[in-house]
Coordinates of C-alpha atoms in Angstrom, one line a residue:
M12 CA 126.5 135.6 139.0
N13 CA 122.9 134.5 139.0
T14 CA 121.6 132.0 136.5
F15 CA 118.2 131.0 135.3
N16 CA 118.1 128.4 138.1
E17 CA 117.6 131.1 140.6
I18 CA 114.4 132.2 138.9
F19 CA 113.3 128.6 138.2
K20 CA 113.4 127.9 141.9
K21 CA 110.7 130.5 142.5
Y22 CA 108.1 128.6 140.4
D23 CA 106.2 125.4 141.2
W24 CA 105.2 123.0 138.4
D25 CA 101.8 122.1 139.9
S26 CA 100.9 125.7 140.6
I27 CA 101.7 126.8 137.1
Q28 CA 99.8 123.9 135.6
K29 CA 96.7 124.8 137.7
K30 CA 97.0 128.4 136.6
I31 CA 97.1 127.4 132.9
Y32 CA 94.0 125.4 133.2
S33 CA 92.2 128.1 135.1
V34 CA 92.6 130.8 132.5
T35 CA 89.3 132.5 131.4
A36 CA 88.1 133.6 128.0
K37 CA 88.3 137.2 129.2
E38 CA 92.0 136.9 130.1
V39 CA 92.8 135.5 126.7
E40 CA 90.9 138.4 125.0
Q41 CA 92.8 140.9 127.2
S42 CA 96.1 139.3 126.2
L43 CA 95.2 139.3 122.5
S44 CA 94.4 143.0 122.6
K45 CA 97.9 144.0 123.8
N46 CA 100.6 145.3 121.5
K47 CA 103.4 144.1 123.8
C48 CA 103.0 140.8 125.7
T49 CA 104.6 139.3 128.8
V50 CA 105.2 135.7 129.9
D51 CA 101.9 135.8 131.7
D52 CA 100.2 136.6 128.4
F53 CA 102.0 133.6 126.9
L54 CA 100.5 131.5 129.7
N55 CA 97.0 132.7 128.6
F56 CA 97.7 131.8 125.0
I57 CA 98.6 128.2 125.7
S58 CA 95.6 127.6 128.0
P59 CA 92.9 125.1 126.9
I60 CA 90.3 127.9 126.6
A61 CA 92.6 129.8 124.1
Q62 CA 91.9 127.1 121.5
N63 CA 88.6 128.8 121.0
Y64 CA 90.6 131.7 119.7
L65 CA 92.9 129.8 117.5
E66 CA 91.8 131.4 114.2
V67 CA 92.3 134.9 115.7
M68 CA 95.7 133.8 117.1
A69 CA 96.7 132.4 113.7
Q70 CA 95.8 135.6 111.9
K71 CA 97.7 137.7 114.4
S72 CA 100.7 135.3 114.3
H73 CA 100.8 135.6 110.5
V74 CA 100.8 139.4 110.5
L75 CA 103.5 139.6 113.2
T76 CA 105.7 137.1 111.4
K77 CA 105.4 138.9 108.1
Q78 CA 106.1 142.3 109.7
R79 CA 109.3 141.0 111.4
F80 CA 110.7 138.4 109.0
G81 CA 109.0 139.2 105.7
K82 CA 107.9 136.3 103.5
T83 CA 111.1 134.2 103.8
I84 CA 111.9 130.7 105.2
Q85 CA 115.4 129.9 106.0
M86 CA 116.5 126.4 104.9
Y87 CA 118.9 124.1 106.8
A88 CA 120.0 120.5 107.1
P89 CA 121.1 118.5 110.1
M90 CA 124.3 116.5 109.7
Y91 CA 124.7 113.8 112.3
L92 CA 128.4 113.2 113.1
S93 CA 128.0 110.4 115.7
N94 CA 125.5 108.2 117.5
E95 CA 127.9 107.4 120.4
C96 CA 126.3 108.3 123.7
Q97 CA 127.1 107.8 127.4
N98 CA 123.6 108.7 128.7
I99 CA 120.7 106.5 129.2
C100 CA 117.6 108.4 128.0
T101 CA 114.4 106.4 127.9
Y102 CA 113.1 108.2 124.8
C103 CA 116.2 108.3 122.5
G104 CA 117.4 105.8 119.9
F105 CA 121.0 106.7 120.8
S106 CA 120.6 105.7 124.4
L107 CA 123.6 103.8 125.9
D108 CA 121.5 100.8 126.8
N109 CA 120.3 100.3 123.2
K110 CA 122.5 97.6 121.6
I111 CA 123.1 99.2 118.3
K112 CA 126.0 99.7 116.0
R113 CA 127.8 102.9 117.0
K114 CA 129.4 105.2 114.5
T115 CA 131.4 108.4 114.5
L116 CA 132.4 110.0 111.2
N117 CA 136.1 110.5 110.5
D118 CA 137.5 113.4 108.4
S119 CA 137.0 111.7 105.0
E120 CA 133.4 110.7 105.9
I121 CA 132.6 114.2 107.0
K122 CA 133.8 115.5 103.6
E123 CA 131.6 113.0 101.8
E124 CA 128.5 114.1 103.7
V125 CA 129.4 117.8 103.1
S126 CA 129.7 117.1 99.4
V127 CA 126.1 115.7 99.2
L128 CA 124.6 118.6 101.3
K129 CA 126.4 121.2 99.2
E130 CA 125.1 119.6 96.0
A131 CA 121.6 119.8 97.4
G132 CA 122.1 123.6 97.8
F133 CA 122.4 124.0 101.6
D134 CA 124.6 126.7 103.1
H135 CA 123.3 126.4 106.6
I136 CA 124.2 123.2 108.5
L137 CA 123.3 121.9 111.9
L138 CA 125.9 119.5 113.4
V139 CA 124.4 116.9 115.7
T140 CA 125.9 114.2 117.9
G141 CA 125.1 112.0 120.8
E142 CA 126.6 112.9 124.2
A143 CA 129.9 110.9 124.4
N144 CA 132.3 113.2 126.3
Y145 CA 135.3 110.8 126.0
T146 CA 135.2 110.5 122.2
V147 CA 132.8 113.1 120.8
N148 CA 134.1 116.1 122.7
I149 CA 135.3 119.6 122.2
H150 CA 138.4 118.4 120.4
Y151 CA 136.3 116.4 118.0
F152 CA 133.9 119.3 117.4
L153 CA 136.7 121.8 116.7
N154 CA 138.3 119.4 114.2
A155 CA 135.0 118.7 112.5
I156 CA 134.2 122.4 112.2
Q157 CA 137.6 123.0 110.7
Q158 CA 136.8 120.5 108.0
I159 CA 133.3 122.0 107.4
Q160 CA 133.5 125.8 107.9
K161 CA 134.9 126.7 104.5
H162 CA 131.9 125.0 102.8
F163 CA 129.0 126.6 104.8
A164 CA 128.2 130.2 105.7
N165 CA 126.3 129.2 108.8
I166 CA 127.2 126.5 111.2
S167 CA 125.0 125.5 114.1
V168 CA 125.6 122.7 116.7
E169 CA 123.4 120.5 118.8
V170 CA 125.7 118.5 121.1
Q171 CA 126.0 117.8 124.8
P172 CA 126.1 120.7 127.3
L173 CA 129.7 122.1 127.5
D174 CA 131.6 124.4 129.9
E175 CA 131.8 128.1 129.2
E176 CA 135.4 128.0 127.9
E177 CA 134.4 125.3 125.5
Y178 CA 131.6 127.4 124.1
L179 CA 134.1 130.3 123.8
A180 CA 136.2 127.9 121.7
L181 CA 133.2 127.1 119.5
H182 CA 132.4 130.8 119.1
E183 CA 136.0 131.5 118.0
A184 CA 135.9 128.6 115.6
G185 CA 133.0 130.2 113.8
V186 CA 129.9 128.5 115.3
H187 CA 126.9 130.8 114.7
T188 CA 124.2 129.0 116.8
V189 CA 124.0 126.5 119.7
L190 CA 120.9 124.5 120.4
V191 CA 120.2 122.9 123.7
Y192 CA 117.0 121.4 124.9
Q193 CA 116.1 120.9 128.6
E194 CA 113.8 118.0 127.4
T195 CA 111.4 118.7 130.3
Y196 CA 111.4 121.3 133.1
H197 CA 109.6 118.9 135.4
K198 CA 112.4 118.4 137.8
E199 CA 110.7 115.7 139.9
V200 CA 110.4 113.3 136.9
Y201 CA 113.5 114.4 135.0
K202 CA 115.6 111.7 136.6
K203 CA 113.1 109.1 135.5
Y204 CA 113.8 109.9 131.8
H205 CA 117.6 110.3 132.4
P206 CA 118.6 107.6 134.9
K207 CA 122.3 107.5 134.0
G208 CA 125.0 109.7 132.5
K209 CA 125.9 113.4 132.7
K210 CA 122.6 114.3 131.3
S211 CA 120.9 113.2 134.5
N212 CA 122.3 116.4 136.2
F213 CA 119.2 118.6 135.9
E214 CA 120.8 121.8 137.1
Y215 CA 123.9 121.6 134.9
R216 CA 121.7 121.2 131.9
L217 CA 119.3 124.0 133.0
E218 CA 122.2 126.4 133.3
T219 CA 123.7 125.6 129.9
P220 CA 122.1 128.5 128.0
D221 CA 123.7 130.8 130.6
R222 CA 127.1 129.5 129.7
I223 CA 126.3 129.8 126.0
G224 CA 125.2 133.4 126.5
K225 CA 128.3 134.3 128.5
A226 CA 130.4 132.9 125.6
G227 CA 128.8 135.4 123.2
I228 CA 127.3 132.9 120.8
H229 CA 125.3 134.7 118.1
K230 CA 122.1 132.7 118.5
I231 CA 120.7 130.3 121.2
G232 CA 118.0 127.8 120.5
L233 CA 115.8 126.2 123.1
G234 CA 112.9 123.8 123.2
V235 CA 111.3 120.9 125.1
L236 CA 110.7 117.3 124.0
L237 CA 106.9 117.4 123.5
G238 CA 105.4 114.3 124.8
L239 CA 107.4 113.7 127.9
E240 CA 105.2 115.8 130.2
N241 CA 102.3 118.2 129.9
W242 CA 103.2 120.3 126.9
R243 CA 101.5 123.4 128.2
T244 CA 103.3 123.5 131.5
D245 CA 106.7 122.6 129.9
S246 CA 106.3 125.3 127.3
F247 CA 105.5 127.9 129.9
F248 CA 108.9 127.2 131.6
N249 CA 110.6 127.2 128.2
A250 CA 109.2 130.6 127.5
L251 CA 110.2 131.8 131.0
H252 CA 113.7 130.6 130.3
I253 CA 113.8 132.5 126.9
D254 CA 112.4 135.6 128.6
Y255 CA 115.2 135.5 131.2
L256 CA 117.9 134.9 128.5
Q257 CA 116.8 137.7 126.3
K258 CA 116.9 140.2 129.2
T259 CA 120.3 138.9 130.4
Y260 CA 122.2 138.1 127.2
W261 CA 120.4 140.7 125.0
Q262 CA 123.2 140.7 122.4
S263 CA 122.2 137.1 121.3
K264 CA 119.3 136.1 119.1
Y265 CA 116.9 133.3 120.1
S266 CA 115.0 130.5 118.5
V267 CA 112.6 127.8 119.6
S268 CA 112.0 124.3 118.2
F269 CA 109.2 121.9 118.7
P270 CA 110.4 118.3 118.7
R271 CA 107.5 115.9 119.2
L272 CA 108.3 112.4 120.3
R273 CA 108.8 110.2 117.2
P274 CA 109.3 106.5 116.8
A275 CA 112.9 105.3 117.4
E276 CA 114.8 102.2 118.5
G277 CA 114.1 101.3 122.2
I278 CA 112.1 104.4 123.2
I279 CA 109.1 104.9 125.4
E280 CA 105.6 105.8 124.1
P281 CA 104.7 109.5 124.6
N282 CA 103.4 110.2 128.1
F283 CA 101.3 113.1 126.7
I284 CA 99.8 113.2 123.2
M285 CA 100.1 116.6 121.4
D286 CA 98.0 116.8 118.3
D287 CA 98.5 119.2 115.3
K288 CA 95.9 121.7 116.7
D289 CA 97.9 121.9 120.0
L290 CA 101.1 122.5 118.1
T291 CA 99.6 125.2 116.0
Q292 CA 98.3 126.9 119.1
L293 CA 101.8 126.7 120.7
I294 CA 103.5 128.2 117.6
C295 CA 101.0 131.1 117.5
A296 CA 101.4 131.6 121.3
Y297 CA 105.2 132.0 120.9
R298 CA 104.9 134.3 117.9
I299 CA 102.3 136.7 119.5
W300 CA 104.2 136.8 122.8
N301 CA 107.6 137.3 121.1
P302 CA 107.6 138.7 117.6
D303 CA 111.5 138.6 117.4
L304 CA 111.7 134.8 118.2
E305 CA 112.8 132.6 115.4
I306 CA 110.6 129.5 115.0
S307 CA 111.9 126.3 113.5
I308 CA 109.9 123.3 112.2
S309 CA 111.8 120.1 111.5
T310 CA 111.1 117.0 109.4
R311 CA 109.7 115.3 112.5
E312 CA 106.4 116.9 111.4
N313 CA 104.4 115.5 108.5
E314 CA 104.1 117.0 105.0
K315 CA 100.6 118.4 105.5
F316 CA 101.4 120.1 108.8
R317 CA 104.6 121.6 107.5
D318 CA 103.0 123.0 104.4
N319 CA 100.1 124.6 106.2
I320 CA 102.2 126.1 109.0
I321 CA 104.4 128.1 106.7
P322 CA 102.3 131.3 106.7
I323 CA 101.4 131.2 110.4
G324 CA 104.7 131.7 112.2
T325 CA 107.6 129.6 110.8
T326 CA 110.9 131.2 110.0
T327 CA 113.2 128.1 109.6
M328 CA 112.7 124.7 108.1
S329 CA 114.9 121.6 107.6
A330 CA 114.6 119.5 104.5
G331 CA 115.7 116.1 103.3
S332 CA 116.9 115.4 106.8
K333 CA 118.8 112.2 107.8
T334 CA 119.1 111.6 111.5
N335 CA 121.8 108.9 111.4
P336 CA 125.5 109.5 111.2
G337 CA 126.6 109.3 107.6
G338 CA 122.9 109.1 106.5
Y339 CA 123.4 111.2 103.3
S340 CA 126.1 109.1 101.7
V341 CA 128.5 107.3 104.0
D342 CA 126.4 104.8 105.9
K343 CA 122.7 105.2 105.0
Q344 CA 121.7 102.2 107.1
S345 CA 123.1 103.3 110.4
L346 CA 120.6 103.7 113.2
E347 CA 118.5 106.9 113.2
Q348 CA 117.9 108.9 116.3
F349 CA 114.3 109.1 115.3
E350 CA 112.1 108.6 112.2
T351 CA 111.4 111.6 110.1
S352 CA 107.8 112.2 108.8
D353 CA 108.6 114.5 105.9
D354 CA 111.0 112.7 103.5
R355 CA 110.7 115.2 100.6
S356 CA 113.9 116.6 99.1
A357 CA 115.2 120.1 99.7
V358 CA 114.2 121.0 96.1
E359 CA 110.6 119.8 96.8
I360 CA 110.4 121.8 100.0
A361 CA 111.8 124.9 98.3
T362 CA 109.1 124.5 95.6
I363 CA 106.3 124.2 98.2
I364 CA 107.6 127.3 100.0
R365 CA 107.5 129.3 96.7
E366 CA 104.0 128.0 95.9
K367 CA 102.9 129.5 99.3
G368 CA 104.2 132.9 98.1
Y369 CA 107.4 132.7 100.3
E370 CA 111.1 132.7 99.4
P371 CA 113.3 129.9 100.5
V372 CA 116.6 131.4 101.9
W373 CA 119.7 129.2 101.7
K374 CA 122.0 131.7 103.2
D375 CA 121.2 134.6 105.5
W376 CA 124.4 135.0 107.4
D377 CA 128.1 135.1 106.5
K378 CA 130.9 135.3 109.0
T379 CA 132.9 137.6 106.7
F380 CA 130.2 140.2 107.3
S381 CA 130.8 139.9 111.0
N382 CA 134.5 140.3 110.5
K383 CA 133.9 143.5 108.4
V384 CA 131.8 144.9 111.2
Q385 CA 134.3 144.1 113.9
N386 CA 137.3 145.2 111.8
P387 CA 136.1 148.0 109.4
K388 CA 138.5 149.2 106.8
I389 CA 139.0 153.0 107.0

């Protein structure tokens, strides 16, 4: 069976980049006039010339988001289970070559973290780990989920790429969403950023969403690490990937995130700078191109940006995030994967959302509903 890699091979990075920078004002206007957009329209929306239409794009993005998602923002919290990692990644604080204290939460420590997050009001949790296949593997994940699932209505995971049967096991264990980021679609330089470890296999990572889709996971989240390579070109390939997945695994929902390089232990400086205006343009481009796409904004972003982006296209926000294992209660001093920019509590974020005229949603999915649909009582 074909995978996205077959489509990816038909495109050339330099050719796409040249096309993005050659877009005209007329092409942007034609794309903005459409009711249904294609990936080619998305390319026009992320072009430099499209920044002249940012106000129009923001207004259209607001209207489309409100039509599809109403005035709601889903709240979630990341819970880091481990900073063990077998990869060397030049931009990550968890990289194997960083001489840091490694920590993986045990069952009792997981329960302590869960207690704090539940007290804060969260019912949607994102489990995050480094990529350590020998210790933090499918067996560890299934055990952790068993400890956690009775406390949360919605469990998402962001871990190393797995095989299809492992994703099936996560699906059966109650995982709702799997997030996996290609980091960059620039194949020629990918190895430079990932010189050692399983993550250095570009094709295996590229085909991961295919394996997730085949396993029937409810929602698949994609994104690129903004700052590694040209954000416009990388984002085009990310959109191309989402477009393929939606057409191939149409039963699943899709989300996109926008991690910008943030300070962390031992990382490189961003290769490309993406300012707030650029990120606003990108968010609007995704929304206008794909009204059904969920858009997530994390605490990597600063308070002002997160507050202002709420009405424009956001559907999901994290709050009070800790990016180190045990960071909520167990081991607050363990090394973070990256620094957060918005340190406000979940209550403070919820208040800001309400002040913007939106409703913070702590729970929008329950596995018992899925069970009722699959096994209706007659």
